[in-house]
Amino acid sequence: MRSYSEMNPAAVTVHLMLTACITIFCMEPFLLGISLLCAIAFFIMQNGRKHAAFHIGAIGMPTLFALLNPLWNQHGTTVLFFINQRAYTAEALFYGAVTGIRLAAVLYWFRSFSQLMTSEKLFYLFRFLSPKLALIFSMAVRNLTLFRQQMQRIRTAQRGLGLYREGHLIDDLRGGLRVFSILLTWALENGIITANSMAARGYGIGKRSSFTFFRWRRGDILLLTASLLLGAAVAAGIASGRLDWQFYPTCTPAAHSPVYFAVLTAYFLLALLPVIHEYKEAMMWKRLRQDI
Amino acid sequence: MWTIKSEGVRRILRNALPFAVMPAIVLLLPLGLQEQYYALVSFVMVMLALLLFLSGFERRDLGTRRMILVSVMTALSVLGRLLPVIKPITALTVLSALYLGREAGFLVGALSAVLSNFVMGQGPWTPFQMLAWGLIGLFAGILAKPLKRSRLLLYAYGFLSGFAYSMLLDIWTTVWTYKEFTLEEYLAAISTAFPLTCLYAVSNVIFLLLLAKPIGDKLERIRIKYGL
Amino acid sequence: METLAARHLTVTFPECKKPVLSDVSFELESGTFAVICGPTGCGKTTLLRMCKRELTPLCTQSGDILFESQPLASLDARISAGQIGFVMQHPEQQIVTDRVWHELAFGLENLGTDPDVMRRRIAEIASYFGIESLLDRDPAELSGGQKQLLNLASVMIMQPRLLLLDEPTAQLDPIAAADFLTTLHRLNQDFSVTILLAEHRLEEVIPLCDQLLLMERGTVVMQDSPQTLLAKMRADSPVLAGMPAAVRLWHELKPDCDCPLSVNAARTKLMPLMPQQITALPAPPPRPHTDPAVEISCAFFRYERHGRDILEDLSFTVGSGELYCLIGGNGAGKSTVLSVLAGINRCYAGDVRIFGKRIQDYKGRSLHQNCVTLLPQDVQTVFLCNSGDEELREIDRQYSAHLRDFPFDLTPLLAQHPYDLSGGEQQILALAKVMLTQPRLLLLDEPTKGLDAQSKQRLADVLHGLQAQGITILTVTHDIEFAACHADRCGFLSRGALISADIPQRFFAENAFYTTAASRISRGFYQQTVTVDAIVQLVRRNHEATGH
Ligand SMILES: Nc1ncnc2c1ncn2[C@@H]1O[C@H](COP(=O)(O)OP(=O)(O)OP(=O)(O)O)[C@@H](O)[C@H]1O
Ligand SMILES: Nc1ncnc2c1ncn2[C@@H]1O[C@H](COP(=O)(O)OP(=O)(O)OP(=O)(O)O)[C@@H](O)[C@H]1O
Ligand SMILES: [Mg+2]
Ligand SMILES: [Mg+2]
């Protein structure tokens, strides 16, 4: 009984990256619409009702793009009105909206991806390519929180000493700089101690092996194969040119061939995989409980 | 477990991948795709260039301490990137490169870009930012001697790197929004971003003015104290 | 066979004229549990680091260190890394990864151990140290004691032959510290690991160890079993002040028995020889009542909105001019109390008054202008500059005038970078900086950690001097001995509430675990003797009464 976020990071990465990359390089409005909806569904599944500000920003983007694009894009033939003697065309409006939707979908996918990839998962992934970089990366992530805490501690310690004069802006600014400066000293010194601690435990003396709790289970392999197959199908469909829309000078949708619908369906499945997975697991749990 | 066991095979893969795959993609892609050609190719090229650099550094032995210092500088510049509007990332990358070497410079720049994007918003522009900041660090490391000698040169480098960064990223903006790359559109993108670019360039200089001495002194102290 | 030996080791730091270590020679048989003690800044840390090749500081060195008869320098890298383990003073700084299991695996990964072997070793070690339930946690979330245990486990997983530890219990509460030492003892007994430990808190460790190395000014002056070494030590030796209560009692009273090391030995061998006509000292005169300097009533505080209450219905008062000690376990909320009093955190309910005025009514920064000053637990956060001199000058340009009566010699600290100082020296410099702010209420968070016995005595003199000027002092400490000897009143904090508060004599006489060794030794023989001095005084009175 594993949720999507607990699956093997490599499988999850391949799946999410495929989904997002297809979104990045495709300009098919329906496909992008599907992508955005599935991305939102996935995001809400992960986060519930939190992050309202992010939703507002991401959804507002298509509108903004749509409204602004015609201002500097003069292509298109259906003129809606003129601004400063420049034509404001329906095609440009539509094109802007599509670009906006694409950006919003990409944002959602990547946001979910960064939420899922905890540092240990990233470490697991990067290690495959480069153990050293993986280590630097995971240390940097850890340092981020450490430094934030230490900065706070230094600031309060200095406040507790009564170093700053009342309502003195320059004094405050200088204080801020000094805090940053000492944080730097501390960070470097602390880094050296950590490096020592690593060397003391034999880091860098020879070939490393690596230990991980992540394994490949059947579900992971299934996810990987499904995403690769579906992804390949969609990519081939896009490459065949059957999904190409003509936006200028007039908007011409792609021809409604069977391939067209097949590709859209394949992409829909690909993007919906996490939701399907989660639903399946929930049903299974329910059935298990009922059987008892 | 899903790792390639043999170090030799890994090395061959790392080296062969960029050199074989890059030309192959440039040649083959246009056959299949007409419309998204530029965006896809530039994206893949940047990814591969990044891989090439990073795999080069994987082989070099930076030493544990220097590696950890890279992670420290990265974390600091990410913290700095959370400031509103102006970011000290370039300044910190350049300074790391000067005192810790060109590899360190590249790594600090590239890693700060990915890491800070976990907060600022990850996207297809991430590899471009990684490459841009990485290269700023790399060149600063190569030019370390003159840059360390003359403050004025250092500020000039900071100023110019602001523009270089913007110009590299605008390539992506252009191909991504217009699906194609023409000089006209590129110039348009550059000119829309011009005020921001100027702000960047100037803020780089300001940060270098503020940080060059204290950070330089501290890194120098650590270098002497621990004999890096 | 000896596991570790030093032969005429002399070490000089670059840009220093005097060597930190001069002509150090010692030998440790395999399976020994040895303890190094000596005053602050005598070079204990440096010596330990010289014994671990990867940690050797940049220095010029003459003489040799041998590990199993091989010079350290010629040791194979794998042996040097795997067979010699090192645990440092600050638990946080040596943690490398962000998962407990990964921290344990780290050393084995470096040695290229097979993943299956690793899995087994991690499972074994986790259950040996009782940290199985923590495997998936982030080490940053662990308590100080757990972190230190994790550090020990992640070194022990490589199955070292020699274990070096540098003040590993400095930040731990008395119970966690005793647990940690017991674990060490068990490792020593179960696996015959040779252990070399540098410590200032000797009460618990001396009964467990079988070799004692005494350091002074950069050299090992004596090495022997603790029994013999302590018995032949001169009674006026400054080192004696840091020794266990049983040893100090024996030196003061010179009874006809072997020098006892533990509480148990003192109770069974030494105390029965003592006269018991008078069993209690006259009660100390009650402190004259003064206006309260600190009043907290029914205070509640939490760090996160949905977190738990860290301070829960906390109430206590500290009279002005009083020296009040707050003790309690790791994570009880002691530092939090101080942060609330220093105006850094604010309670969400309850009333906090400083000198009779509600803390909210101190507008702007008036609370910190010559009123309340806090010496934080992590003293490194106090330093901002590049030398001790600049640090002090920052508060007061004419600092030397104000520090004329300061009993510590600051001159060697002034030119150094604060981060280059030894742990104890940093503590002293931070204390000097805090004193310069001339507060009316001084809050000290574990001021005695990393200090040797003599420095602690000097610190107490400083505090009593301040008290004489009418300054109120509230200190948090794990050092129960210090609290018992010098506090006017002690309070015990547990889970954010003050459980009990009293004068030390009554307070420690009633506690069973949070109490001094002297109190445990004399319990049942004498009443309310919680310090070695009190026992000695009582014995002398008895002798006077019986006309000896
Ligand atoms: N890297 C360094 N450069 C110069 N001097 C140093 C350095 N490290 C330590 N010292 C000095 O060497 C002396 C011995 O330091 P060390 O840390 O070994 O003392 P210690 O016995 O461990 O003290 P403590 O009990 O306070 O921990 C101190 O006076 C310290 O200031
Ligand atoms: N900034 C913070 N944010 C959230 N929780 C905190 C913070 N600081 C401390 N805590 C929690 O509050 C509790 C009390 O912490 P505090 O530092 O006051 O303990 P303490 O008694 O000083 O312990 P020690 O003896 O180890 O110094 C702990 O459980 C700790 O995890
Ligand atoms: Mg020390
Ligand atoms: Mg505390």
PDB file of C-alpha atoms and ligand atoms in Angstrom, chain C residues 41 43-46 89 166-167 198 200 422-424, ligand 3:
ATOM      1  CA  GLY C  41      43.403  25.664  26.900  1.00  0.00           C
ATOM      2  CA  GLY C  43      45.831  21.322  24.643  1.00  0.00           C
ATOM      3  CA  LYS C  44      43.499  18.369  25.192  1.00  0.00           C
ATOM      4  CA  THR C  45      41.604  18.868  21.978  1.00  0.00           C
ATOM      5  CA  THR C  46      44.815  19.369  20.061  1.00  0.00           C
ATOM      6  CA  GLN C  89      32.256  18.154  21.282  1.00  0.00           C
ATOM      7  CA  ASP C 166      36.400  15.291  22.934  1.00  0.00           C
ATOM      8  CA  GLU C 167      34.119  16.468  25.745  1.00  0.00           C
ATOM      9  CA  ALA C 198      38.922  14.402  27.210  1.00  0.00           C
ATOM     10  CA  HIS C 200      35.948  18.491  32.402  1.00  0.00           C
ATOM     11  CA  SER C 422      39.393  26.656  22.562  1.00  0.00           C
ATOM     12  CA  GLY C 423      35.853  25.924  23.784  1.00  0.00           C
ATOM     13  CA  GLY C 424      36.479  27.214  27.288  1.00  0.00           C
TER      14      GLY C 424
HETATM   15 MG    MG D   3      38.812  21.314  23.923  1.00  0.00          MG
END
